[in-house]
Amino acid sequence: MFRPKLLFTSLAALALGACSPQDPQAVTSAAIAKSVILPTYTRWVDADRQLAVSALAYCEGKADLNTARADFLHSQKAWAELQPLLIGPLAEGNRAWQVQFWPDKKNLVGRQVEQLVSAQPQIDAAALAKSSVVVQGLSAYEYILFDSKPDVANDAQKARYCPLLIAIGERQKQLAEDILKGWNNTDGMLAQMSKFPNQRYADSHEAIADLLRVQVTALDSLKKKLGTPMGRQSKGVPQPFQADAWRSQSSLTGLEVSLAAAKTVWEGVDNKGLRGLLPSEHKPLADKIDAAYAASLKLFASNQRSLTEMLNDDAGRQQLNDIYDSLNVVHRLHEGELAKALGIQLGFNANDGD
């Protein structure tokens, strides 16, 4: 007798629940996770799968050096896209260091690669996973393919470095696949950014705050990646070998890609980004941030030279200063006015103490 009534009550409750307005921060967090972050992680996995195939093809003589380098640059671009999206597992346990080792002020990458190929000439991915993070990732891969010391255009040299190259490709593929699997697990990051409360976030505001912290840290990192080779930390003396991708001359490309990825978190898909959370009275701030992104990306797009080339003349250095200043505007707007408008206390910056 009671069951129909209970069923009716449950259905009524569900109907009311469906009609009640959703928490905009929960909607935004879920939308950014599903429509921005997850597709970017998926592209990263695809690029690293291709990298593993590419290393093998190159070392077996089925692909040339130019193809191997192009596949590396594709993986590096996919990694650069992830910089403003390093939220959750990839930001924990030194995992990001396993993909890219920077800053490298003492050429640890070159020195440790040389030590490793001498000590373990037939190294594989399993052994590499137990080695230093310095030699596990894209920085070591770049060293092998682009540095003059390995000189892999020489067949004997190529044979010496190929086991490590193949191991890095496989290691990066495994790492990327593990991270993506963790995102898609029942209680993984996608779920944690979509349904609240959970073991990571007490509510949706915590998730939005975490997203903004990651953005602010990433934008600060972009300034460091540009400012360090410019000499901003060395009394104005340029340090071109301190750029994060100086061997492949792709540092500025990486910065541009990272900034564009940060913009996707700000805008979202269908306006379900951080921008959409701002109340109408904050439209002047939203317009200001839109303009700051547009101005910085325009400066990147208008430049066709490498960072090293630009450091060699006054005009180039002025352009780099303009780019740096434009990044600083984007960074400060996120760190200051946007955080305040969203009611977020930023606190600790992952770059503090670098």
mmCIF file of C-alpha atoms in Angstrom:
data_model
loop_
_atom_site.group_PDB
_atom_site.id
_atom_site.type_symbol
_atom_site.label_atom_id
_atom_site.label_comp_id
_atom_site.label_asym_id
_atom_site.label_seq_id
_atom_site.Cartn_x
_atom_site.Cartn_y
_atom_site.Cartn_z
ATOM 1 C CA MET A 1 0.000 0.000 0.000
ATOM 2 C CA PHE A 2 2.793 2.412 0.852
ATOM 3 C CA ARG A 3 5.019 1.701 -2.111
ATOM 4 C CA PRO A 4 3.113 3.749 -4.758
ATOM 5 C CA LYS A 5 3.045 6.717 -2.399
ATOM 6 C CA LEU A 6 6.783 6.407 -1.705
ATOM 7 C CA LEU A 7 7.484 6.097 -5.412
ATOM 8 C CA PHE A 8 5.371 9.196 -6.103
ATOM 9 C CA THR A 9 7.203 11.108 -3.371
ATOM 10 C CA SER A 10 10.576 10.075 -4.821
ATOM 11 C CA LEU A 11 9.560 11.098 -8.332
ATOM 12 C CA ALA A 12 8.272 14.435 -7.052
ATOM 13 C CA ALA A 13 11.566 15.034 -5.267
ATOM 14 C CA LEU A 14 13.484 14.187 -8.430
ATOM 15 C CA ALA A 15 11.313 16.557 -10.449
ATOM 16 C CA LEU A 16 11.873 19.359 -7.954
ATOM 17 C CA GLY A 17 15.604 18.624 -8.014
ATOM 18 C CA ALA A 18 15.643 18.853 -11.784
ATOM 19 C CA CYS A 19 13.903 22.227 -11.667
ATOM 20 C CA SER A 20 16.115 23.764 -8.999
ATOM 21 C CA PRO A 21 18.857 26.047 -10.331
ATOM 22 C CA GLN A 22 22.244 24.373 -10.598
ATOM 23 C CA ASP A 23 25.290 25.695 -8.780
ATOM 24 C CA PRO A 24 27.066 27.773 -11.481
ATOM 25 C CA GLN A 25 30.507 26.963 -10.059
ATOM 26 C CA ALA A 26 29.764 23.219 -10.207
ATOM 27 C CA VAL A 27 28.519 23.576 -13.796
ATOM 28 C CA THR A 28 31.649 25.538 -14.771
ATOM 29 C CA SER A 29 34.052 23.160 -13.036
ATOM 30 C CA ALA A 30 32.453 20.143 -14.735
ATOM 31 C CA ALA A 31 32.368 21.899 -18.124
ATOM 32 C CA ILE A 32 36.047 22.920 -17.979
ATOM 33 C CA ALA A 33 37.023 19.394 -16.917
ATOM 34 C CA LYS A 34 35.007 17.692 -19.657
ATOM 35 C CA SER A 35 35.280 20.145 -22.562
ATOM 36 C CA VAL A 36 38.701 21.762 -22.039
ATOM 37 C CA ILE A 37 40.982 19.677 -19.831
ATOM 38 C CA LEU A 38 40.059 16.118 -20.836
ATOM 39 C CA PRO A 39 40.379 16.710 -24.620
ATOM 40 C CA THR A 40 43.801 18.313 -24.026
ATOM 41 C CA TYR A 41 44.986 15.343 -21.968
ATOM 42 C CA THR A 42 43.689 13.032 -24.709
ATOM 43 C CA ARG A 43 45.715 14.920 -27.352
ATOM 44 C CA TRP A 44 48.775 14.584 -25.109
ATOM 45 C CA VAL A 45 48.283 10.812 -24.898
ATOM 46 C CA ASP A 46 47.865 10.574 -28.685
ATOM 47 C CA ALA A 47 51.048 12.611 -29.234
ATOM 48 C CA ASP A 48 53.044 10.414 -26.840
ATOM 49 C CA ARG A 49 51.750 7.235 -28.445
ATOM 50 C CA GLN A 50 53.023 8.608 -31.740
ATOM 51 C CA LEU A 51 56.322 9.534 -30.064
ATOM 52 C CA ALA A 52 56.850 5.920 -28.962
ATOM 53 C CA VAL A 53 56.105 4.685 -32.498
ATOM 54 C CA SER A 54 58.337 7.406 -33.948
ATOM 55 C CA ALA A 55 61.359 6.517 -31.786
ATOM 56 C CA LEU A 56 61.123 2.896 -32.877
ATOM 57 C CA ALA A 57 60.667 3.798 -36.557
ATOM 58 C CA TYR A 58 63.629 6.178 -36.473
ATOM 59 C CA CYS A 59 65.903 3.693 -34.741
ATOM 60 C CA GLU A 60 64.921 0.899 -37.137
ATOM 61 C CA GLY A 61 65.757 3.123 -40.107
ATOM 62 C CA LYS A 62 62.116 3.413 -41.222
ATOM 63 C CA ALA A 63 61.934 7.178 -40.584
ATOM 64 C CA ASP A 64 64.503 9.941 -40.991
ATOM 65 C CA LEU A 65 65.807 12.442 -38.439
ATOM 66 C CA ASN A 66 63.542 15.250 -39.661
ATOM 67 C CA THR A 67 60.464 13.081 -39.107
ATOM 68 C CA ALA A 68 61.682 12.070 -35.648
ATOM 69 C CA ARG A 69 62.229 15.722 -34.768
ATOM 70 C CA ALA A 70 58.783 16.715 -36.063
ATOM 71 C CA ASP A 71 57.147 14.019 -33.919
ATOM 72 C CA PHE A 72 59.089 15.266 -30.895
ATOM 73 C CA LEU A 73 57.919 18.845 -31.523
ATOM 74 C CA HIS A 74 54.339 17.567 -31.736
ATOM 75 C CA SER A 75 54.690 15.905 -28.317
ATOM 76 C CA GLN A 76 56.313 18.996 -26.885
ATOM 77 C CA LYS A 77 53.457 21.149 -28.171
ATOM 78 C CA ALA A 78 50.908 18.800 -26.575
ATOM 79 C CA TRP A 79 52.823 19.099 -23.288
ATOM 80 C CA ALA A 80 52.921 22.910 -23.573
ATOM 81 C CA GLU A 81 49.128 22.901 -23.962
ATOM 82 C CA LEU A 82 48.862 21.107 -20.631
ATOM 83 C CA GLN A 83 50.797 23.711 -18.617
ATOM 84 C CA PRO A 84 47.717 25.694 -17.493
ATOM 85 C CA LEU A 85 45.866 22.402 -16.901
ATOM 86 C CA LEU A 86 48.266 20.734 -14.438
ATOM 87 C CA ILE A 87 45.554 20.003 -11.914
ATOM 88 C CA GLY A 88 45.286 16.758 -9.956
ATOM 89 C CA PRO A 89 47.580 13.727 -10.417
ATOM 90 C CA LEU A 90 49.926 15.246 -13.011
ATOM 91 C CA ALA A 91 50.762 18.061 -10.586
ATOM 92 C CA GLU A 92 51.645 15.586 -7.830
ATOM 93 C CA GLY A 93 54.533 13.223 -7.092
ATOM 94 C CA ASN A 94 57.121 14.846 -9.389
ATOM 95 C CA ARG A 95 55.193 13.613 -12.436
ATOM 96 C CA ALA A 96 55.594 16.873 -14.352
ATOM 97 C CA TRP A 97 59.375 16.652 -13.837
ATOM 98 C CA GLN A 98 59.249 13.205 -15.462
ATOM 99 C CA VAL A 99 57.955 14.861 -18.632
ATOM 100 C CA GLN A 100 60.114 17.994 -18.767
ATOM 101 C CA PHE A 101 63.125 18.941 -16.662
ATOM 102 C CA TRP A 102 63.326 22.724 -16.356
ATOM 103 C CA PRO A 103 65.008 24.864 -15.172
ATOM 104 C CA ASP A 104 68.298 23.119 -15.937
ATOM 105 C CA LYS A 105 70.924 25.632 -14.833
ATOM 106 C CA LYS A 106 73.789 23.109 -14.709
ATOM 107 C CA ASN A 107 73.104 21.108 -17.895
ATOM 108 C CA LEU A 108 72.048 18.086 -15.854
ATOM 109 C CA VAL A 109 70.111 16.766 -18.852
ATOM 110 C CA GLY A 110 73.196 16.532 -21.074
ATOM 111 C CA ARG A 111 75.455 15.199 -18.341
ATOM 112 C CA GLN A 112 73.051 12.552 -17.058
ATOM 113 C CA VAL A 113 72.097 11.329 -20.540
ATOM 114 C CA GLU A 114 75.788 10.787 -21.297
ATOM 115 C CA GLN A 115 76.295 8.949 -17.996
ATOM 116 C CA LEU A 116 73.238 6.763 -18.595
ATOM 117 C CA VAL A 117 74.116 5.660 -22.135
ATOM 118 C CA SER A 118 77.553 4.651 -20.835
ATOM 119 C CA ALA A 119 76.296 2.875 -17.712
ATOM 120 C CA GLN A 120 73.211 1.185 -19.259
ATOM 121 C CA PRO A 121 73.732 0.984 -23.031
ATOM 122 C CA GLN A 122 70.681 -1.274 -23.510
ATOM 123 C CA ILE A 123 68.284 0.499 -21.145
ATOM 124 C CA ASP A 124 64.533 -0.100 -21.496
ATOM 125 C CA ALA A 125 61.433 1.752 -20.250
ATOM 126 C CA ALA A 126 61.177 -0.289 -17.031
ATOM 127 C CA ALA A 127 64.761 0.534 -16.040
ATOM 128 C CA LEU A 128 64.304 4.144 -17.123
ATOM 129 C CA ALA A 129 61.329 4.537 -14.771
ATOM 130 C CA LYS A 130 63.718 3.826 -11.875
ATOM 131 C CA SER A 131 66.275 6.355 -13.123
ATOM 132 C CA SER A 132 66.508 10.080 -12.402
ATOM 133 C CA VAL A 133 63.574 12.208 -13.592
ATOM 134 C CA VAL A 134 66.166 14.267 -15.486
ATOM 135 C CA VAL A 135 66.577 11.567 -18.156
ATOM 136 C CA GLN A 136 63.001 10.244 -18.365
ATOM 137 C CA GLY A 137 61.318 12.916 -20.419
ATOM 138 C CA LEU A 138 61.146 15.279 -23.346
ATOM 139 C CA SER A 139 64.205 17.291 -22.265
ATOM 140 C CA ALA A 140 66.420 14.209 -22.629
ATOM 141 C CA TYR A 141 64.669 13.232 -25.889
ATOM 142 C CA GLU A 142 65.329 16.734 -27.238
ATOM 143 C CA TYR A 143 68.990 16.505 -26.210
ATOM 144 C CA ILE A 144 69.462 13.271 -28.171
ATOM 145 C CA LEU A 145 67.785 14.520 -31.359
ATOM 146 C CA PHE A 146 68.957 18.142 -31.434
ATOM 147 C CA ASP A 147 72.208 18.571 -29.488
ATOM 148 C CA SER A 148 75.511 18.518 -31.369
ATOM 149 C CA LYS A 149 77.173 16.147 -28.879
ATOM 150 C CA PRO A 150 75.018 13.053 -29.558
ATOM 151 C CA ASP A 151 75.240 13.869 -33.307
ATOM 152 C CA VAL A 152 72.705 11.164 -34.208
ATOM 153 C CA ALA A 153 73.074 11.994 -37.916
ATOM 154 C CA ASN A 154 76.133 9.731 -37.562
ATOM 155 C CA ASP A 155 74.979 6.077 -37.689
ATOM 156 C CA ALA A 156 77.352 4.844 -34.977
ATOM 157 C CA GLN A 157 76.260 7.626 -32.638
ATOM 158 C CA LYS A 158 72.612 6.981 -33.457
ATOM 159 C CA ALA A 159 72.999 3.306 -32.485
ATOM 160 C CA ARG A 160 74.508 4.372 -29.156
ATOM 161 C CA TYR A 161 71.608 6.637 -28.166
ATOM 162 C CA CYS A 162 68.695 4.728 -29.709
ATOM 163 C CA PRO A 163 67.964 2.359 -26.791
ATOM 164 C CA LEU A 164 67.473 5.384 -24.523
ATOM 165 C CA LEU A 165 65.421 7.232 -27.159
ATOM 166 C CA ILE A 166 63.080 4.232 -27.510
ATOM 167 C CA ALA A 167 62.876 3.871 -23.718
ATOM 168 C CA ILE A 168 61.914 7.541 -23.282
ATOM 169 C CA GLY A 169 59.220 7.272 -25.964
ATOM 170 C CA GLU A 170 57.738 4.215 -24.248
ATOM 171 C CA ARG A 171 58.060 5.790 -20.789
ATOM 172 C CA GLN A 172 56.238 8.949 -21.884
ATOM 173 C CA LYS A 173 53.461 6.916 -23.501
ATOM 174 C CA GLN A 174 52.968 4.859 -20.320
ATOM 175 C CA LEU A 175 52.986 7.938 -18.105
ATOM 176 C CA ALA A 176 50.437 9.782 -20.252
ATOM 177 C CA GLU A 177 48.159 6.738 -20.477
ATOM 178 C CA ASP A 178 48.286 6.231 -16.697
ATOM 179 C CA ILE A 179 47.357 9.864 -16.054
ATOM 180 C CA LEU A 180 44.436 9.770 -18.516
ATOM 181 C CA LYS A 181 43.191 6.504 -17.024
ATOM 182 C CA GLY A 182 43.275 8.147 -13.586
ATOM 183 C CA TRP A 183 41.184 11.020 -14.915
ATOM 184 C CA ASN A 184 38.528 8.679 -16.268
ATOM 185 C CA ASN A 185 38.307 6.356 -13.243
ATOM 186 C CA THR A 186 35.006 6.197 -11.349
ATOM 187 C CA ASP A 187 36.380 8.470 -8.629
ATOM 188 C CA GLY A 188 39.022 10.153 -10.815
ATOM 189 C CA MET A 189 39.600 13.843 -11.505
ATOM 190 C CA LEU A 190 36.747 14.148 -14.018
ATOM 191 C CA ALA A 191 34.299 12.920 -11.368
ATOM 192 C CA GLN A 192 35.928 15.002 -8.633
ATOM 193 C CA MET A 193 35.537 18.179 -10.687
ATOM 194 C CA SER A 194 31.925 17.353 -11.533
ATOM 195 C CA LYS A 195 30.205 16.094 -8.363
ATOM 196 C CA PHE A 196 30.596 17.598 -4.906
ATOM 197 C CA PRO A 197 31.556 17.000 -2.161
ATOM 198 C CA ASN A 198 34.300 14.417 -2.789
ATOM 199 C CA GLN A 199 37.638 13.355 -1.301
ATOM 200 C CA ARG A 200 39.473 16.183 -3.078
ATOM 201 C CA TYR A 201 37.002 19.077 -2.942
ATOM 202 C CA ALA A 202 34.495 19.911 -0.190
ATOM 203 C CA ASP A 203 32.483 21.985 -2.673
ATOM 204 C CA SER A 204 32.572 23.449 -6.180
ATOM 205 C CA HIS A 205 34.160 26.697 -4.972
ATOM 206 C CA GLU A 206 37.253 24.727 -3.924
ATOM 207 C CA ALA A 207 37.492 23.239 -7.431
ATOM 208 C CA ILE A 208 37.200 26.668 -9.085
ATOM 209 C CA ALA A 209 39.811 28.029 -6.663
ATOM 210 C CA ASP A 210 42.138 25.151 -7.585
ATOM 211 C CA LEU A 211 41.643 25.884 -11.298
ATOM 212 C CA LEU A 212 42.501 29.549 -10.791
ATOM 213 C CA ARG A 213 45.576 28.668 -8.699
ATOM 214 C CA VAL A 214 46.811 26.410 -11.497
ATOM 215 C CA GLN A 215 46.224 29.231 -14.007
ATOM 216 C CA VAL A 216 48.113 31.779 -11.911
ATOM 217 C CA THR A 217 51.017 29.352 -11.359
ATOM 218 C CA ALA A 218 51.167 28.524 -15.089
ATOM 219 C CA LEU A 219 51.129 32.186 -16.129
ATOM 220 C CA ASP A 220 53.885 32.910 -13.608
ATOM 221 C CA SER A 221 55.871 29.979 -15.086
ATOM 222 C CA LEU A 222 55.508 31.440 -18.590
ATOM 223 C CA LYS A 223 57.061 34.677 -17.325
ATOM 224 C CA LYS A 224 59.921 32.702 -15.760
ATOM 225 C CA LYS A 225 60.471 30.650 -18.929
ATOM 226 C CA LEU A 226 60.802 33.868 -20.914
ATOM 227 C CA GLY A 227 62.438 36.063 -18.281
ATOM 228 C CA THR A 228 65.219 33.621 -17.379
ATOM 229 C CA PRO A 229 66.842 33.453 -20.853
ATOM 230 C CA MET A 230 66.239 37.201 -21.258
ATOM 231 C CA GLY A 231 68.456 37.746 -18.219
ATOM 232 C CA ARG A 232 65.818 39.136 -15.873
ATOM 233 C CA GLN A 233 67.230 36.955 -13.091
ATOM 234 C CA SER A 234 70.872 37.614 -14.048
ATOM 235 C CA LYS A 235 71.260 41.409 -14.009
ATOM 236 C CA GLY A 236 70.213 41.784 -17.636
ATOM 237 C CA VAL A 237 72.764 39.346 -19.068
ATOM 238 C CA PRO A 238 70.949 37.068 -21.574
ATOM 239 C CA GLN A 239 71.070 33.339 -20.793
ATOM 240 C CA PRO A 240 69.882 31.668 -24.035
ATOM 241 C CA PHE A 241 70.826 28.183 -22.804
ATOM 242 C CA GLN A 242 68.407 28.615 -19.882
ATOM 243 C CA ALA A 243 65.388 28.597 -22.206
ATOM 244 C CA ASP A 244 63.235 25.511 -21.703
ATOM 245 C CA ALA A 245 63.510 24.294 -25.321
ATOM 246 C CA TRP A 246 66.649 26.020 -26.587
ATOM 247 C CA ARG A 247 68.049 22.979 -28.375
ATOM 248 C CA SER A 248 65.030 22.663 -30.668
ATOM 249 C CA GLN A 249 64.597 26.465 -30.887
ATOM 250 C CA SER A 250 60.928 26.055 -29.961
ATOM 251 C CA SER A 251 60.731 27.973 -26.671
ATOM 252 C CA LEU A 252 58.506 30.802 -27.918
ATOM 253 C CA THR A 253 56.162 28.377 -29.689
ATOM 254 C CA GLY A 254 55.685 26.519 -26.410
ATOM 255 C CA LEU A 255 54.928 29.731 -24.521
ATOM 256 C CA GLU A 256 52.372 30.782 -27.129
ATOM 257 C CA VAL A 257 50.646 27.387 -27.032
ATOM 258 C CA SER A 258 50.516 27.457 -23.217
ATOM 259 C CA LEU A 259 49.018 30.953 -23.204
ATOM 260 C CA ALA A 260 46.375 29.934 -25.749
ATOM 261 C CA ALA A 261 45.500 26.943 -23.544
ATOM 262 C CA ALA A 262 45.124 29.225 -20.513
ATOM 263 C CA LYS A 263 42.724 31.323 -22.579
ATOM 264 C CA THR A 264 40.522 28.254 -23.147
ATOM 265 C CA VAL A 265 40.111 27.848 -19.366
ATOM 266 C CA TRP A 266 39.197 31.532 -19.123
ATOM 267 C CA GLU A 267 36.682 31.408 -21.994
ATOM 268 C CA GLY A 268 35.523 27.797 -21.740
ATOM 269 C CA VAL A 269 33.361 26.071 -24.327
ATOM 270 C CA ASP A 270 29.932 27.729 -24.759
ATOM 271 C CA ASN A 271 31.072 30.426 -22.298
ATOM 272 C CA LYS A 272 31.384 27.868 -19.482
ATOM 273 C CA GLY A 273 34.819 29.041 -18.398
ATOM 274 C CA LEU A 274 36.015 31.214 -15.533
ATOM 275 C CA ARG A 275 34.817 34.269 -17.480
ATOM 276 C CA GLY A 276 31.208 33.080 -17.296
ATOM 277 C CA LEU A 277 31.313 33.082 -13.486
ATOM 278 C CA LEU A 278 31.834 36.843 -13.305
ATOM 279 C CA PRO A 279 28.679 38.792 -12.386
ATOM 280 C CA SER A 280 27.507 41.430 -14.882
ATOM 281 C CA GLU A 281 28.959 44.274 -12.807
ATOM 282 C CA HIS A 282 32.404 42.805 -13.498
ATOM 283 C CA LYS A 283 32.054 43.096 -17.287
ATOM 284 C CA PRO A 284 34.826 45.770 -17.419
ATOM 285 C CA LEU A 285 37.195 43.242 -15.773
ATOM 286 C CA ALA A 286 36.159 40.498 -18.206
ATOM 287 C CA ASP A 287 36.784 42.866 -21.123
ATOM 288 C CA LYS A 288 40.174 43.794 -19.659
ATOM 289 C CA ILE A 289 41.239 40.135 -19.409
ATOM 290 C CA ASP A 290 39.945 39.427 -22.940
ATOM 291 C CA ALA A 291 42.017 42.341 -24.231
ATOM 292 C CA ALA A 292 45.114 41.230 -22.294
ATOM 293 C CA TYR A 293 44.995 37.729 -23.815
ATOM 294 C CA ALA A 294 44.403 39.151 -27.301
ATOM 295 C CA ALA A 295 47.288 41.622 -26.997
ATOM 296 C CA SER A 296 49.768 39.014 -25.771
ATOM 297 C CA LEU A 297 48.809 36.390 -28.347
ATOM 298 C CA LYS A 298 49.034 39.023 -31.101
ATOM 299 C CA LEU A 299 52.631 39.805 -30.068
ATOM 300 C CA PHE A 300 53.520 36.099 -30.240
ATOM 301 C CA ALA A 301 51.814 35.689 -33.631
ATOM 302 C CA SER A 302 53.590 38.705 -35.134
ATOM 303 C CA ASN A 303 57.036 37.246 -34.396
ATOM 304 C CA GLN A 304 58.704 34.772 -36.747
ATOM 305 C CA ARG A 305 62.135 34.498 -35.101
ATOM 306 C CA SER A 306 63.478 32.128 -32.459
ATOM 307 C CA LEU A 307 64.219 33.286 -28.923
ATOM 308 C CA THR A 308 67.976 32.891 -29.443
ATOM 309 C CA GLU A 309 67.880 35.045 -32.590
ATOM 310 C CA MET A 310 65.883 37.742 -30.806
ATOM 311 C CA LEU A 311 68.346 37.911 -27.922
ATOM 312 C CA ASN A 312 71.088 38.862 -30.398
ATOM 313 C CA ASP A 313 69.837 42.345 -31.322
ATOM 314 C CA ASP A 314 68.181 45.377 -29.720
ATOM 315 C CA ALA A 315 64.979 45.119 -31.756
ATOM 316 C CA GLY A 316 64.552 41.475 -30.788
ATOM 317 C CA ARG A 317 65.197 42.162 -27.124
ATOM 318 C CA GLN A 318 62.614 44.960 -27.188
ATOM 319 C CA GLN A 319 60.070 42.581 -28.722
ATOM 320 C CA LEU A 320 60.798 40.049 -25.976
ATOM 321 C CA ASN A 321 60.343 42.749 -23.343
ATOM 322 C CA ASP A 322 56.982 43.626 -24.889
ATOM 323 C CA ILE A 323 55.923 39.961 -24.823
ATOM 324 C CA TYR A 324 57.080 39.617 -21.215
ATOM 325 C CA ASP A 325 55.143 42.726 -20.181
ATOM 326 C CA SER A 326 52.016 41.424 -21.926
ATOM 327 C CA LEU A 327 52.297 38.095 -20.072
ATOM 328 C CA ASN A 328 52.722 40.012 -16.841
ATOM 329 C CA VAL A 329 49.440 41.862 -17.451
ATOM 330 C CA VAL A 330 47.544 38.578 -17.967
ATOM 331 C CA HIS A 331 49.193 37.049 -14.891
ATOM 332 C CA ARG A 332 48.501 40.027 -12.603
ATOM 333 C CA LEU A 333 44.855 40.284 -13.686
ATOM 334 C CA HIS A 334 44.288 36.630 -12.772
ATOM 335 C CA GLU A 335 46.243 36.849 -9.540
ATOM 336 C CA GLY A 336 44.630 40.086 -8.364
ATOM 337 C CA GLU A 337 41.334 41.328 -9.757
ATOM 338 C CA LEU A 338 39.952 38.002 -11.013
ATOM 339 C CA ALA A 339 40.727 36.182 -7.761
ATOM 340 C CA LYS A 340 39.052 38.969 -5.788
ATOM 341 C CA ALA A 341 35.982 39.047 -8.059
ATOM 342 C CA LEU A 342 35.544 35.269 -7.680
ATOM 343 C CA GLY A 343 36.080 35.422 -3.908
ATOM 344 C CA ILE A 344 39.187 33.223 -4.047
ATOM 345 C CA GLN A 345 42.135 33.364 -1.639
ATOM 346 C CA LEU A 346 45.067 32.164 -3.738
ATOM 347 C CA GLY A 347 47.673 31.665 -1.006
ATOM 348 C CA PHE A 348 50.530 29.332 -1.940
ATOM 349 C CA ASN A 349 51.984 29.482 -5.444
ATOM 350 C CA ALA A 350 53.642 26.255 -6.659
ATOM 351 C CA ASN A 351 56.473 28.393 -8.047
ATOM 352 C CA ASP A 352 57.211 30.058 -4.698
ATOM 353 C CA GLY A 353 60.769 29.422 -3.634
ATOM 354 C CA ASP A 354 62.063 28.598 -7.150
#
